[in-house]
Amino acid sequence: MTTRTSGVLLHLTSLPSKYGIGDLGKEAHEFVDFLSRSKQKLWQVLPLNPVGFGESPFQSYSAFAGNPLLISIDLLLGEQLLSKQDIANIPYFNPERVEFEQVRPYKEGLLRKAFANFQKKLPKDFMNFCTENKWLADYALFMALKGHFNGLPWNRWEKSITLRETKSLNFYRSFLKEEIEYHYFLQYALSNQWLQLKKYANHYGIKIIGDLPIFVSYDSSDAWANPKLFELDATGNPTKVSGVPPDYFSTTGQLWGNPHYRWSEMAKDDYQWWRDRFTHLLRMVDIIRIDHFRGFEAYWEIPAGEETAVNGKWVKGPGEQFFNTITKYLGEIPVIAEDLGIITQEVVELKEKFNFPGMKILHFNLHSNEKEDFLPDQYEENSVVYTGTHDNDTTLGWYNKRLPDDLDFLQEYLNWDPQEESICWRLIDLAFHCKSNYAIIPLQDILCLDSEARMNYPGTVGGTNWAWRFHRGSITQEIETRLRTITEDSGRV
């Protein structure tokens, strides 16, 4: 990760598609073509896992499974698992937004038709896939049970299956056999389509950066199947949950609600669950961005039942021992450490100990009262620079909401005339020319879109979060040429 290179941040759901949500089909491969022609070598995506509450990819039903909504209907058509008649009457879907409530039932209907056809001609490698992915048995049963209990979280199922009593497990494995096999099929189809896309990207020298949220959702197959690894009581309810303390942005902090890990328990088998998680993700992506990296050094622990994150405390994480153990088994792993927010010296030392590049966000540093040491010309080589991330406003939205004093600062620091060049391309140029080895730009900024294209508002649920999509044809030849020119001029080819 020492090569000077660049890329684009775009989640798969944001791709154009006639089926209402971006997927792994033609448009994803055409996006790789765009990256290749514009000399980009990195494609960063958000977590690929099945989304849970609020449609957030950071609140998933599994740390291992993929999101079935990403399965390409057209690729299933090509495999003759669907017919042209099946897609003869595609509803109208908003081309600018993923309308999950409309998309999910429509795609679900098509996926179940594909499964019925799949059962008639099981491919030879299907059983191998099912046995090789050891997490899949618990996940498929979990999802079948979730459907059976009308979507309720697992602590509200029948007590015997909530507590995974053997008799109850055996009963439901038999009773829900068809539904369990359906979820096996979804993961098989998704894995095949994703690996085809990854192979296509790698063929053109493009690496995929995947996302690893440090925490998992309470309502997940991971917590249900491995309760001893999490801070849960005897009935399966959380006792300690995650979040961040009050700060400049929030007087009550952020209460995420994910159950904390029992790190001492995980250490007993040398973090086997984590080793499996890293190994699985490294089959799917080339580089891993660890979200909330600081939680490995110390994490904010909040008693379950609190309404805000105020009454928490800092607790030491597994730190160096954890990464030493992972490295011992897996070797050096390609990691980007998300080290944003209030970062202590101990977090910096942990990151540097393992030579993980951290993240630099231009939006955070380009204001009139910023300390000189944090300005972009001081960024270190072993870092990844972004204009913004999925949690930021777009660059145009950020600029339009700037403080009045910042305009003079921006014009002077950037040597920039607002009448001659857009703020988006000026910041892209700045990011590409700074010392950071990696420069990654959200597609929204390449397209110079305003706040309506923002991907997420941290601390909020629902609304327009995770829904943005770009229009087919909005990446023009002019944009492609301009991005390629900046890439060449900044020495990132």
Short mmCIF file of C-alpha atoms in Angstrom, two decimals:
data_model
loop_
_atom_site.label_atom_id
_atom_site.label_comp_id
_atom_site.label_asym_id
_atom_site.label_seq_id
_atom_site.Cartn_x
_atom_site.Cartn_y
_atom_site.Cartn_z
CA MET A 1 0.00 0.00 0.00
CA THR A 2 2.96 2.30 -0.60
CA THR A 3 2.17 2.94 -4.27
CA ARG A 4 0.91 6.40 -5.11
CA THR A 5 -2.53 5.80 -6.59
CA SER A 6 -6.16 6.93 -6.58
CA GLY A 7 -9.74 5.80 -6.84
CA VAL A 8 -13.44 6.42 -6.30
CA LEU A 9 -15.83 5.79 -3.40
CA LEU A 10 -19.18 4.47 -4.60
CA HIS A 11 -21.44 1.93 -2.97
CA LEU A 12 -22.99 -0.67 -5.26
CA THR A 13 -26.56 0.32 -4.38
CA SER A 14 -25.88 3.75 -5.95
CA LEU A 15 -25.35 2.32 -9.44
CA PRO A 16 -28.07 2.86 -12.07
CA SER A 17 -30.44 -0.08 -12.61
CA LYS A 18 -33.91 -0.61 -14.00
CA TYR A 19 -34.68 -2.73 -10.92
CA GLY A 20 -34.61 0.18 -8.45
CA ILE A 21 -31.24 -0.49 -6.80
CA GLY A 22 -27.67 -0.86 -8.00
CA ASP A 23 -26.50 -4.44 -8.40
CA LEU A 24 -23.63 -6.64 -9.61
CA GLY A 25 -24.61 -6.68 -13.26
CA LYS A 26 -23.80 -4.68 -16.38
CA GLU A 27 -23.68 -1.24 -14.75
CA ALA A 28 -21.14 -2.42 -12.14
CA HIS A 29 -18.88 -3.76 -14.89
CA GLU A 30 -19.29 -0.54 -16.85
CA PHE A 31 -18.26 1.41 -13.76
CA VAL A 32 -15.05 -0.64 -13.70
CA ASP A 33 -14.55 0.36 -17.35
CA PHE A 34 -14.88 4.02 -16.35
CA LEU A 35 -12.33 3.56 -13.54
CA SER A 36 -9.93 1.90 -15.94
CA ARG A 37 -10.26 4.54 -18.67
CA SER A 38 -9.76 7.35 -16.14
CA LYS A 39 -6.63 5.60 -14.76
CA GLN A 40 -8.13 4.86 -11.32
CA LYS A 41 -6.82 1.80 -9.47
CA LEU A 42 -9.12 1.73 -6.40
CA TRP A 43 -12.86 1.22 -5.97
CA GLN A 44 -14.05 1.67 -2.40
CA VAL A 45 -17.45 0.27 -1.41
CA LEU A 46 -19.45 0.27 1.82
CA PRO A 47 -20.11 -2.98 3.73
CA LEU A 48 -21.54 -5.64 1.44
CA ASN A 49 -23.53 -7.30 4.22
CA PRO A 50 -27.34 -7.67 4.33
CA VAL A 51 -28.82 -4.46 5.71
CA GLY A 52 -30.82 -4.40 8.90
CA PHE A 53 -32.55 -1.61 10.79
CA GLY A 54 -32.76 1.65 8.86
CA GLU A 55 -31.27 0.07 5.71
CA SER A 56 -27.81 0.76 7.08
CA PRO A 57 -24.98 -1.48 5.80
CA PHE A 58 -23.35 -0.83 9.18
CA GLN A 59 -26.26 -2.55 11.00
CA SER A 60 -26.30 -5.97 9.40
CA TYR A 61 -27.85 -9.36 10.06
CA SER A 62 -24.43 -10.94 9.51
CA ALA A 63 -20.76 -10.01 9.55
CA PHE A 64 -20.15 -12.63 6.85
CA ALA A 65 -23.16 -12.80 4.52
CA GLY A 66 -23.78 -10.56 1.52
CA ASN A 67 -26.79 -8.40 0.72
CA PRO A 68 -29.21 -10.31 -1.56
CA LEU A 69 -30.56 -7.03 -2.92
CA LEU A 70 -27.23 -6.69 -4.79
CA ILE A 71 -27.91 -9.83 -6.87
CA SER A 72 -28.25 -8.94 -10.55
CA ILE A 73 -31.58 -10.01 -12.04
CA ASP A 74 -30.12 -9.79 -15.53
CA LEU A 75 -27.29 -12.19 -14.65
CA LEU A 76 -29.88 -14.65 -13.29
CA LEU A 77 -31.69 -14.24 -16.59
CA GLY A 78 -28.47 -15.11 -18.41
CA GLU A 79 -28.18 -18.29 -16.33
CA GLN A 80 -31.76 -19.19 -17.34
CA LEU A 81 -32.88 -19.05 -13.73
CA LEU A 82 -35.40 -16.43 -14.82
CA SER A 83 -37.23 -15.91 -18.10
CA LYS A 84 -37.95 -12.75 -20.08
CA GLN A 85 -41.58 -13.20 -19.16
CA ASP A 86 -40.63 -12.92 -15.47
CA ILE A 87 -39.38 -9.36 -16.03
CA ALA A 88 -41.94 -8.32 -18.64
CA ASN A 89 -43.62 -5.81 -16.32
CA ILE A 90 -40.92 -4.01 -14.32
CA PRO A 91 -42.50 -1.32 -12.11
CA TYR A 92 -41.33 2.28 -12.32
CA PHE A 93 -38.54 2.94 -9.82
CA ASN A 94 -37.12 6.32 -8.85
CA PRO A 95 -33.80 6.65 -10.77
CA GLU A 96 -32.35 8.99 -8.11
CA ARG A 97 -33.24 7.06 -4.94
CA VAL A 98 -33.41 3.50 -3.70
CA GLU A 99 -36.98 3.15 -2.50
CA PHE A 100 -36.35 0.11 -0.35
CA GLU A 101 -40.00 -0.54 0.49
CA GLN A 102 -40.83 -0.87 -3.22
CA VAL A 103 -37.60 -2.57 -4.33
CA ARG A 104 -37.45 -5.31 -1.70
CA PRO A 105 -40.78 -7.11 -2.41
CA TYR A 106 -40.27 -6.88 -6.17
CA LYS A 107 -36.76 -8.37 -6.13
CA GLU A 108 -37.77 -10.89 -3.48
CA GLY A 109 -40.44 -12.23 -5.82
CA LEU A 110 -37.94 -12.64 -8.65
CA LEU A 111 -35.32 -14.22 -6.40
CA ARG A 112 -37.81 -16.83 -5.20
CA LYS A 113 -38.67 -17.69 -8.80
CA ALA A 114 -34.96 -18.05 -9.53
CA PHE A 115 -34.58 -20.33 -6.51
CA ALA A 116 -37.39 -22.59 -7.70
CA ASN A 117 -35.58 -23.04 -11.02
CA PHE A 118 -32.22 -23.42 -9.28
CA GLN A 119 -33.54 -26.39 -7.29
CA LYS A 120 -34.21 -28.29 -10.52
CA LYS A 121 -30.55 -28.22 -11.59
CA LEU A 122 -28.26 -27.84 -8.58
CA PRO A 123 -24.72 -27.09 -9.81
CA LYS A 124 -21.90 -29.36 -8.69
CA ASP A 125 -20.10 -26.67 -6.68
CA PHE A 126 -23.17 -25.64 -4.66
CA MET A 127 -22.67 -28.19 -1.89
CA ASN A 128 -18.97 -27.30 -1.68
CA PHE A 129 -19.90 -23.65 -1.25
CA CYS A 130 -22.32 -24.52 1.55
CA THR A 131 -19.81 -26.64 3.48
CA GLU A 132 -16.79 -24.39 2.94
CA ASN A 133 -18.57 -21.32 4.36
CA LYS A 134 -19.05 -22.53 7.91
CA TRP A 135 -20.89 -19.39 8.99
CA LEU A 136 -23.64 -20.08 6.44
CA ALA A 137 -25.55 -22.74 8.39
CA ASP A 138 -26.22 -20.44 11.33
CA TYR A 139 -26.96 -17.47 9.07
CA ALA A 140 -29.45 -19.35 6.86
CA LEU A 141 -31.26 -20.75 9.90
CA PHE A 142 -31.26 -17.31 11.53
CA MET A 143 -32.85 -15.68 8.46
CA ALA A 144 -35.41 -18.48 8.12
CA LEU A 145 -36.33 -18.08 11.78
CA LYS A 146 -36.52 -14.32 11.42
CA GLY A 147 -39.05 -14.76 8.63
CA HIS A 148 -40.97 -17.34 10.64
CA PHE A 149 -41.23 -14.97 13.63
CA ASN A 150 -42.38 -12.03 11.47
CA GLY A 151 -39.10 -10.14 11.54
CA LEU A 152 -38.82 -9.88 15.32
CA PRO A 153 -35.31 -9.65 16.83
CA TRP A 154 -34.01 -12.99 18.06
CA ASN A 155 -34.47 -12.22 21.77
CA ARG A 156 -38.24 -12.09 21.10
CA TRP A 157 -38.53 -15.51 19.49
CA GLU A 158 -39.65 -18.61 21.36
CA LYS A 159 -37.39 -18.99 24.38
CA SER A 160 -36.13 -22.44 23.36
CA ILE A 161 -34.80 -21.22 19.99
CA THR A 162 -33.62 -17.88 21.39
CA LEU A 163 -31.38 -19.91 23.72
CA ARG A 164 -30.49 -22.41 20.94
CA GLU A 165 -31.67 -25.52 22.77
CA THR A 166 -30.66 -28.62 20.78
CA LYS A 167 -34.16 -30.03 20.46
CA SER A 168 -35.50 -26.72 19.18
CA LEU A 169 -32.62 -26.27 16.72
CA ASN A 170 -33.23 -29.71 15.25
CA PHE A 171 -36.96 -29.08 14.96
CA TYR A 172 -36.61 -25.78 13.11
CA ARG A 173 -33.85 -27.07 10.81
CA SER A 174 -36.36 -29.64 9.61
CA PHE A 175 -39.46 -27.45 9.74
CA LEU A 176 -37.84 -24.55 7.85
CA LYS A 177 -35.71 -26.68 5.51
CA GLU A 178 -36.98 -25.07 2.29
CA GLU A 179 -36.50 -21.53 3.57
CA ILE A 180 -33.02 -22.36 4.88
CA GLU A 181 -32.05 -23.67 1.43
CA TYR A 182 -33.38 -20.46 -0.12
CA HIS A 183 -30.91 -18.43 1.93
CA TYR A 184 -28.12 -20.80 0.94
CA PHE A 185 -29.03 -20.12 -2.69
CA LEU A 186 -29.03 -16.34 -2.22
CA GLN A 187 -25.52 -16.37 -0.76
CA TYR A 188 -24.27 -18.73 -3.46
CA ALA A 189 -25.66 -16.57 -6.27
CA LEU A 190 -24.40 -13.38 -4.66
CA SER A 191 -20.91 -14.78 -4.06
CA ASN A 192 -20.56 -15.96 -7.66
CA GLN A 193 -21.69 -12.63 -9.09
CA TRP A 194 -19.48 -10.62 -6.74
CA LEU A 195 -16.36 -12.70 -7.45
CA GLN A 196 -16.97 -12.31 -11.18
CA LEU A 197 -17.05 -8.54 -10.71
CA LYS A 198 -13.94 -8.57 -8.52
CA LYS A 199 -12.08 -10.69 -11.08
CA TYR A 200 -13.09 -8.22 -13.79
CA ALA A 201 -11.84 -5.26 -11.72
CA ASN A 202 -8.58 -7.01 -10.80
CA HIS A 203 -8.00 -7.84 -14.48
CA TYR A 204 -7.80 -4.10 -15.12
CA GLY A 205 -5.50 -3.56 -12.15
CA ILE A 206 -8.26 -2.15 -9.94
CA LYS A 207 -8.34 -3.14 -6.29
CA ILE A 208 -11.55 -3.27 -4.27
CA ILE A 209 -11.51 -1.60 -0.85
CA GLY A 210 -14.13 -3.21 1.38
CA ASP A 211 -15.47 -2.03 4.71
CA LEU A 212 -15.31 -3.84 8.04
CA PRO A 213 -17.50 -2.27 10.75
CA ILE A 214 -15.84 -2.98 14.09
CA PHE A 215 -19.16 -3.85 15.75
CA VAL A 216 -21.94 -6.19 14.66
CA SER A 217 -25.65 -5.67 15.10
CA TYR A 218 -27.33 -7.21 18.13
CA ASP A 219 -30.03 -8.60 15.84
CA SER A 220 -27.58 -10.72 13.87
CA SER A 221 -26.78 -14.37 13.35
CA ASP A 222 -23.34 -13.65 14.87
CA ALA A 223 -24.73 -12.60 18.25
CA TRP A 224 -27.43 -15.29 18.24
CA ALA A 225 -25.06 -18.12 17.30
CA ASN A 226 -22.11 -16.99 19.48
CA PRO A 227 -23.61 -15.41 22.62
CA LYS A 228 -20.57 -16.19 24.76
CA LEU A 229 -18.49 -13.87 22.55
CA PHE A 230 -20.69 -10.85 23.34
CA GLU A 231 -21.71 -8.93 26.46
CA LEU A 232 -25.10 -10.62 26.82
CA ASP A 233 -26.93 -11.90 29.88
CA ALA A 234 -28.25 -15.44 30.41
CA THR A 235 -31.43 -14.67 28.46
CA GLY A 236 -29.55 -13.23 25.49
CA ASN A 237 -30.13 -9.55 26.19
CA PRO A 238 -27.27 -7.02 25.90
CA THR A 239 -25.64 -5.76 29.09
CA LYS A 240 -23.14 -3.30 27.58
CA VAL A 241 -23.53 -1.50 24.27
CA SER A 242 -21.47 0.70 21.96
CA GLY A 243 -21.42 4.36 21.06
CA VAL A 244 -19.27 7.46 21.37
CA PRO A 245 -19.30 10.07 24.14
CA PRO A 246 -20.60 13.63 23.93
CA ASP A 247 -18.44 15.92 21.83
CA TYR A 248 -18.53 19.14 19.83
CA PHE A 249 -21.09 17.65 17.43
CA SER A 250 -23.46 16.08 19.97
CA THR A 251 -24.14 16.98 23.62
CA THR A 252 -25.46 13.46 24.30
CA GLY A 253 -22.98 11.50 22.17
CA GLN A 254 -24.06 8.73 19.81
CA LEU A 255 -25.76 5.61 21.12
CA TRP A 256 -25.18 2.90 18.50
CA GLY A 257 -26.51 0.04 20.61
CA ASN A 258 -24.29 -2.75 19.23
CA PRO A 259 -23.34 -5.31 21.87
CA HIS A 260 -19.73 -5.13 23.02
CA TYR A 261 -17.41 -8.08 22.62
CA ARG A 262 -16.14 -10.24 25.45
CA TRP A 263 -12.55 -9.76 24.41
CA SER A 264 -11.20 -12.04 27.13
CA GLU A 265 -13.38 -14.87 25.81
CA MET A 266 -12.33 -14.19 22.22
CA ALA A 267 -8.66 -14.32 23.21
CA LYS A 268 -9.02 -17.93 24.44
CA ASP A 269 -8.96 -19.34 20.90
CA ASP A 270 -6.70 -16.63 19.48
CA TYR A 271 -9.63 -14.61 18.15
CA GLN A 272 -10.89 -17.37 15.86
CA TRP A 273 -14.12 -15.49 15.05
CA TRP A 274 -12.12 -12.45 13.98
CA ARG A 275 -9.62 -14.52 12.01
CA ASP A 276 -12.52 -16.11 10.14
CA ARG A 277 -14.00 -12.68 9.51
CA PHE A 278 -10.77 -11.24 8.11
CA THR A 279 -10.12 -14.34 6.01
CA HIS A 280 -13.61 -14.29 4.54
CA LEU A 281 -13.52 -10.58 3.73
CA LEU A 282 -10.08 -10.85 2.11
CA ARG A 283 -11.56 -13.36 -0.32
CA MET A 284 -14.12 -10.75 -1.30
CA VAL A 285 -11.97 -7.60 -1.37
CA ASP A 286 -8.32 -6.61 -1.76
CA ILE A 287 -8.01 -4.02 1.02
CA ILE A 288 -10.00 -3.64 4.25
CA ARG A 289 -11.05 -0.32 5.76
CA ILE A 290 -11.63 -0.88 9.49
CA ASP A 291 -14.43 1.39 10.65
CA HIS A 292 -13.96 2.94 14.13
CA PHE A 293 -10.38 1.64 14.41
CA ARG A 294 -9.93 3.40 17.73
CA GLY A 295 -12.28 0.85 19.33
CA PHE A 296 -9.49 -1.73 19.23
CA GLU A 297 -7.41 0.49 21.52
CA ALA A 298 -10.24 1.74 23.76
CA TYR A 299 -14.02 1.79 23.34
CA TRP A 300 -16.92 3.70 24.91
CA GLU A 301 -18.98 1.26 26.99
CA ILE A 302 -22.58 2.19 27.83
CA PRO A 303 -24.85 0.20 30.16
CA ALA A 304 -27.72 -1.36 28.20
CA GLY A 305 -30.98 0.51 28.71
CA GLU A 306 -29.47 4.01 28.68
CA GLU A 307 -31.31 6.45 26.42
CA THR A 308 -28.18 8.39 25.47
CA ALA A 309 -24.43 7.76 25.32
CA VAL A 310 -23.68 10.15 28.21
CA ASN A 311 -23.32 7.61 31.02
CA GLY A 312 -20.54 5.53 29.54
CA LYS A 313 -16.88 4.95 30.21
CA TRP A 314 -13.70 4.23 28.27
CA VAL A 315 -12.55 0.61 28.43
CA LYS A 316 -9.25 -0.71 27.10
CA GLY A 317 -9.53 -2.84 23.96
CA PRO A 318 -7.35 -5.79 22.90
CA GLY A 319 -4.96 -3.46 21.09
CA GLU A 320 -1.54 -4.71 20.08
CA GLN A 321 -2.16 -8.28 21.24
CA PHE A 322 -5.11 -8.57 18.87
CA PHE A 323 -3.25 -7.44 15.77
CA ASN A 324 -0.15 -9.45 16.70
CA THR A 325 -2.35 -12.55 16.84
CA ILE A 326 -4.09 -11.78 13.55
CA THR A 327 -0.72 -11.17 11.88
CA LYS A 328 0.69 -14.38 13.34
CA TYR A 329 -2.00 -16.44 11.58
CA LEU A 330 -2.76 -14.39 8.47
CA GLY A 331 0.44 -12.44 7.83
CA GLU A 332 0.37 -8.72 7.15
CA ILE A 333 -3.13 -7.69 6.14
CA PRO A 334 -3.86 -4.69 3.88
CA VAL A 335 -5.76 -2.35 6.20
CA ILE A 336 -6.87 1.28 6.19
CA ALA A 337 -7.56 2.50 9.72
CA GLU A 338 -10.53 4.85 10.09
CA ASP A 339 -8.98 7.10 12.72
CA LEU A 340 -11.32 10.10 12.58
CA GLY A 341 -12.69 12.05 15.51
CA ILE A 342 -10.94 12.55 18.83
CA ILE A 343 -7.91 10.26 18.58
CA THR A 344 -5.52 9.65 21.47
CA GLN A 345 -1.77 9.13 21.25
CA GLU A 346 -2.33 5.46 22.11
CA VAL A 347 -4.51 5.02 19.00
CA VAL A 348 -1.85 6.71 16.85
CA GLU A 349 0.83 4.41 18.27
CA LEU A 350 -1.29 1.31 17.61
CA LYS A 351 -1.87 2.38 14.02
CA GLU A 352 1.81 3.14 13.45
CA LYS A 353 2.96 -0.06 15.15
CA PHE A 354 1.34 -2.05 12.34
CA ASN A 355 1.97 0.55 9.64
CA PHE A 356 -1.73 1.02 8.91
CA PRO A 357 -2.47 4.18 6.90
CA GLY A 358 -5.02 6.49 8.51
CA MET A 359 -7.64 8.72 6.88
CA LYS A 360 -7.46 12.44 6.06
CA ILE A 361 -10.66 14.35 5.24
CA LEU A 362 -10.25 17.68 3.45
CA HIS A 363 -13.62 18.96 4.71
CA PHE A 364 -12.36 18.65 8.29
CA ASN A 365 -9.10 20.54 7.71
CA LEU A 366 -9.95 23.33 5.29
CA HIS A 367 -11.18 26.09 7.56
CA SER A 368 -9.71 29.36 8.73
CA ASN A 369 -8.82 28.34 12.31
CA GLU A 370 -7.20 25.00 11.47
CA LYS A 371 -3.79 24.32 13.01
CA GLU A 372 -0.99 24.48 10.47
CA ASP A 373 0.13 20.91 11.26
CA PHE A 374 -3.22 19.54 10.11
CA LEU A 375 -3.45 21.30 6.76
CA PRO A 376 -3.26 19.11 3.64
CA ASP A 377 0.30 20.09 2.77
CA GLN A 378 1.35 18.39 6.03
CA TYR A 379 -0.34 15.03 5.34
CA GLU A 380 2.02 12.07 5.67
CA GLU A 381 2.61 9.65 2.80
CA ASN A 382 1.21 6.66 4.71
CA SER A 383 -2.35 7.94 4.66
CA VAL A 384 -5.50 8.00 2.54
CA VAL A 385 -6.92 11.39 1.62
CA TYR A 386 -10.60 11.94 0.85
CA THR A 387 -12.55 15.07 0.03
CA GLY A 388 -15.30 13.55 2.21
CA THR A 389 -16.73 10.13 3.04
CA HIS A 390 -20.19 8.53 3.07
CA ASP A 391 -20.79 10.28 6.42
CA ASN A 392 -19.93 13.75 5.10
CA ASP A 393 -21.92 16.21 3.07
CA THR A 394 -20.90 16.42 -0.57
CA THR A 395 -18.12 18.92 -1.31
CA LEU A 396 -20.58 21.32 -2.95
CA GLY A 397 -22.96 20.99 0.01
CA TRP A 398 -20.08 21.49 2.45
CA TYR A 399 -18.92 24.59 0.58
CA ASN A 400 -22.39 26.13 0.44
CA LYS A 401 -22.69 25.75 4.22
CA ARG A 402 -19.21 27.10 5.01
CA LEU A 403 -18.62 29.85 7.56
CA PRO A 404 -18.20 33.32 6.01
CA ASP A 405 -14.58 33.62 7.17
CA ASP A 406 -13.66 30.41 5.39
CA LEU A 407 -14.16 31.79 1.87
CA ASP A 408 -11.14 34.10 2.12
CA PHE A 409 -9.10 31.29 3.66
CA LEU A 410 -10.05 28.86 0.89
CA GLN A 411 -9.26 31.32 -1.88
CA GLU A 412 -5.85 32.08 -0.38
CA TYR A 413 -4.84 28.57 0.71
CA LEU A 414 -6.06 26.90 -2.48
CA ASN A 415 -4.89 29.73 -4.76
CA TRP A 416 -8.38 29.43 -6.15
CA ASP A 417 -10.79 31.67 -8.03
CA PRO A 418 -14.44 30.55 -7.55
CA GLN A 419 -15.33 32.21 -10.85
CA GLU A 420 -12.93 30.03 -12.83
CA GLU A 421 -13.18 26.57 -11.24
CA SER A 422 -15.71 24.63 -9.17
CA ILE A 423 -14.82 23.89 -5.54
CA CYS A 424 -15.29 20.17 -6.26
CA TRP A 425 -12.56 19.93 -8.87
CA ARG A 426 -10.27 22.25 -6.92
CA LEU A 427 -10.45 19.89 -3.92
CA ILE A 428 -10.03 16.82 -6.12
CA ASP A 429 -6.89 18.41 -7.53
CA LEU A 430 -5.65 19.23 -4.01
CA ALA A 431 -6.28 15.67 -2.81
CA PHE A 432 -4.49 14.15 -5.79
CA HIS A 433 -1.45 16.42 -5.43
CA CYS A 434 -0.92 16.01 -1.68
CA LYS A 435 1.58 13.53 -0.23
CA SER A 436 -0.92 10.82 0.79
CA ASN A 437 -0.23 7.58 -1.07
CA TYR A 438 -3.93 6.95 -1.68
CA ALA A 439 -6.45 9.56 -2.82
CA ILE A 440 -10.13 8.52 -2.95
CA ILE A 441 -12.99 10.73 -4.10
CA PRO A 442 -16.72 10.06 -3.64
CA LEU A 443 -18.42 9.93 -7.03
CA GLN A 444 -20.81 12.66 -5.83
CA ASP A 445 -17.87 15.09 -5.80
CA ILE A 446 -16.64 14.02 -9.23
CA LEU A 447 -20.17 14.78 -10.48
CA CYS A 448 -20.22 18.07 -8.47
CA LEU A 449 -23.53 17.25 -6.79
CA ASP A 450 -25.11 19.21 -3.94
CA SER A 451 -26.42 17.95 -0.58
CA GLU A 452 -29.32 16.02 -2.12
CA ALA A 453 -26.71 13.40 -3.12
CA ARG A 454 -25.42 12.92 0.42
CA MET A 455 -25.25 9.24 1.41
CA ASN A 456 -25.71 9.37 5.18
CA TYR A 457 -26.44 11.70 8.09
CA PRO A 458 -24.67 10.14 11.13
CA GLY A 459 -26.85 9.78 14.19
CA THR A 460 -30.06 9.60 12.15
CA VAL A 461 -32.08 6.63 10.93
CA GLY A 462 -34.17 6.28 7.78
CA GLY A 463 -35.08 9.28 5.69
CA THR A 464 -32.78 9.65 2.69
CA ASN A 465 -29.88 7.73 4.26
CA TRP A 466 -28.19 5.13 2.00
CA ALA A 467 -30.63 5.86 -0.84
CA TRP A 468 -28.71 8.03 -3.34
CA ARG A 469 -28.23 6.77 -6.90
CA PHE A 470 -26.57 8.39 -9.91
CA HIS A 471 -28.13 8.66 -13.35
CA ARG A 472 -27.05 6.51 -16.25
CA GLY A 473 -25.04 8.75 -18.55
CA SER A 474 -24.06 11.31 -15.89
CA ILE A 475 -20.40 10.25 -16.11
CA THR A 476 -19.54 12.12 -19.29
CA GLN A 477 -16.50 11.93 -21.55
CA GLU A 478 -15.46 15.36 -20.24
CA ILE A 479 -15.52 14.13 -16.62
CA GLU A 480 -13.59 10.99 -17.53
CA THR A 481 -10.91 12.97 -19.39
CA ARG A 482 -10.57 15.51 -16.60
CA LEU A 483 -10.15 12.82 -13.93
CA ARG A 484 -7.58 10.99 -16.05
CA THR A 485 -5.61 14.20 -16.63
CA ILE A 486 -5.47 15.07 -12.92
CA THR A 487 -4.43 11.50 -12.14
CA GLU A 488 -1.58 11.66 -14.64
CA ASP A 489 -0.48 15.16 -13.63
CA SER A 490 -0.32 14.19 -9.93
CA GLY A 491 1.82 11.11 -10.54
CA ARG A 492 -0.83 8.60 -9.50
CA VAL A 493 -0.69 6.42 -12.63
#
